[in-house]
Coordinates of C-alpha atoms in Angstrom, one line a residue:
X1 CA 101.8 118.1 49.0
X2 CA 98.6 119.3 50.9
X3 CA 96.0 120.5 48.4
X4 CA 92.8 122.5 49.0
X5 CA 90.0 119.9 49.1
X6 CA 88.1 122.0 46.4
X7 CA 90.8 121.2 43.7
X8 CA 91.7 117.6 44.6
X9 CA 89.9 116.4 41.6
X10 CA 92.3 118.2 39.3
X11 CA 95.3 116.8 41.3
X12 CA 93.8 113.3 41.1
X13 CA 93.6 113.9 37.2
X14 CA 97.3 114.8 37.3
X15 CA 98.0 111.5 38.9
X16 CA 96.4 109.7 35.8
X17 CA 98.3 112.2 33.6
X18 CA 101.6 111.0 35.0
X19 CA 100.6 107.5 34.6
X20 CA 99.8 108.2 31.0
X21 CA 103.3 109.5 30.5
X22 CA 104.7 106.4 32.1
X23 CA 102.6 104.3 29.8
X24 CA 103.8 105.9 26.7
X25 CA 107.4 105.6 27.8
X26 CA 106.9 102.0 28.6
X27 CA 105.4 101.3 25.2
X28 CA 108.4 103.0 23.4
X29 CA 110.9 101.1 25.6
X30 CA 109.2 97.8 24.7
X31 CA 109.0 98.6 21.1
X32 CA 105.4 98.6 20.9
X33 CA 103.5 99.0 17.6
X34 CA 103.3 102.8 17.2
X35 CA 99.7 102.8 16.2
X36 CA 98.8 101.1 19.6
X37 CA 100.4 104.0 21.4
X38 CA 98.8 106.4 19.0
X39 CA 95.2 104.9 19.8
X40 CA 95.9 105.2 23.5
X41 CA 97.0 108.8 23.2
X42 CA 93.9 109.8 21.3
X43 CA 91.7 107.8 23.8
X44 CA 93.3 109.6 26.7
X45 CA 93.0 112.9 25.1
X46 CA 89.3 112.4 24.3
X47 CA 88.2 110.9 27.7
X48 CA 90.4 112.7 30.2
X49 CA 92.9 115.4 29.1
X50 CA 90.8 117.6 26.9
X51 CA 88.2 117.8 29.7
X52 CA 90.8 118.5 32.4
X53 CA 92.4 121.3 30.5
X54 CA 89.1 122.8 29.9
X55 CA 88.2 122.5 33.5
X56 CA 91.3 124.1 34.7
X57 CA 90.8 127.1 32.3
X58 CA 87.2 127.5 33.0
X59 CA 87.2 127.1 36.8
X60 CA 90.6 128.1 38.0
X61 CA 92.4 130.3 35.5
X62 CA 89.4 132.3 34.6
X63 CA 89.6 136.1 35.6
X64 CA 93.2 135.3 36.9
X65 CA 95.5 137.4 34.9
X66 CA 98.9 136.1 35.9
X67 CA 102.0 134.9 34.1
X68 CA 101.6 131.4 35.8
X69 CA 98.1 130.9 34.5
X70 CA 99.0 132.2 31.1
X71 CA 101.9 129.9 30.9
X72 CA 99.7 126.9 31.9
X73 CA 97.2 127.8 29.2
X74 CA 99.9 128.1 26.7
X75 CA 101.2 124.7 27.7
X76 CA 97.8 123.2 27.3
X77 CA 97.7 124.5 23.6
X78 CA 101.1 123.2 23.0
X79 CA 100.3 119.7 24.3
X80 CA 96.9 119.8 22.4
X81 CA 98.7 120.8 19.2
X82 CA 101.2 117.9 19.6
X83 CA 98.4 115.4 20.2
X84 CA 96.6 116.7 17.1
X85 CA 99.7 116.3 15.0
X86 CA 100.0 112.7 16.4
X87 CA 96.3 112.2 15.3
X88 CA 96.8 113.6 11.9
X89 CA 100.2 112.1 11.2
X90 CA 99.7 108.6 12.2
X91 CA 102.6 106.3 11.8
X92 CA 105.6 106.1 14.1
X93 CA 107.1 109.3 15.2
X94 CA 108.9 108.2 18.2
X95 CA 110.0 111.8 19.0
X96 CA 106.4 113.0 19.1
X97 CA 105.5 110.3 21.7
X98 CA 108.5 111.1 23.8
X99 CA 108.1 114.8 23.5
X100 CA 104.4 114.4 24.6
X101 CA 105.3 112.4 27.6
X102 CA 108.0 114.9 28.6
X103 CA 105.9 118.0 28.0
X104 CA 102.9 116.7 29.9
X105 CA 105.0 115.4 32.8
X106 CA 106.7 118.8 33.3
X107 CA 103.4 120.6 32.8
X108 CA 101.7 118.6 35.6
X109 CA 104.7 119.1 38.0
X110 CA 104.7 122.8 37.1
X111 CA 100.9 123.1 38.0
X112 CA 101.2 121.1 41.1
X113 CA 104.4 122.9 42.4
X114 CA 103.7 126.5 41.2
X115 CA 100.2 127.1 39.7
X116 CA 98.0 125.4 42.3
X117 CA 99.8 126.7 45.4
X118 CA 99.6 130.2 43.9
X119 CA 95.8 129.9 43.2
X120 CA 95.1 128.5 46.6
X121 CA 96.6 131.7 47.9
X122 CA 95.2 134.0 45.4
X123 CA 91.6 132.8 45.0
X124 CA 89.1 133.6 47.8
X125 CA 87.6 130.7 49.9
X126 CA 84.3 131.5 48.3
X127 CA 85.8 131.1 44.8
X128 CA 87.5 127.9 45.7
X129 CA 84.3 126.5 47.2
X130 CA 82.5 127.4 43.8
X131 CA 85.3 125.6 42.0
X132 CA 84.8 122.7 44.3
X133 CA 81.0 122.5 43.7
X134 CA 81.6 122.4 39.9
X135 CA 84.4 119.8 40.1
X136 CA 82.4 117.6 42.4
X137 CA 79.5 117.7 40.0
X138 CA 81.8 116.8 37.0
X139 CA 83.9 114.2 38.9
X140 CA 81.0 112.1 40.4
X141 CA 82.4 109.1 38.5
X142 CA 86.1 108.3 39.2
X143 CA 88.3 109.2 36.2
X144 CA 90.1 106.0 36.1
X145 CA 92.0 105.1 32.9
X146 CA 90.5 101.8 32.0
X147 CA 92.0 101.5 28.5
X148 CA 91.8 97.9 27.4
X149 CA 95.0 97.6 25.4
X150 CA 97.5 97.4 28.3
X151 CA 100.6 97.6 26.0
X152 CA 102.7 99.0 28.9
X153 CA 102.5 95.7 30.9

């Protein structure tokens, strides 16, 4: 899907988010120790996903009062809440990991198919350029997921 150059860093983050979902599913399928998956979830949240949500809400959704952006923000809160319950609950709650992978996967596809195309039409070229400048500054280093415990292999 063709994406405005100014928001490509967020689409790149989405790629890593989909890989995150795949890795969780692989860990479940392989019967990996749940705490290993939990530590990965918390690391990905802290080092990738939390920042990504903040960037979307701060740079893209700001001042756009539309049901698509409202839904995306609500989904951010739901995903965050699930991650916090995984953090606080510890232990093996297979359904929470499956639910997280499913929610995030659907959320990313919703943003790529619906929210981003809407915003590319709705936001002015000047606003998109401003977003691009901010994202370029924040994404100077690639957001590769270099987590050491590759339990999904």
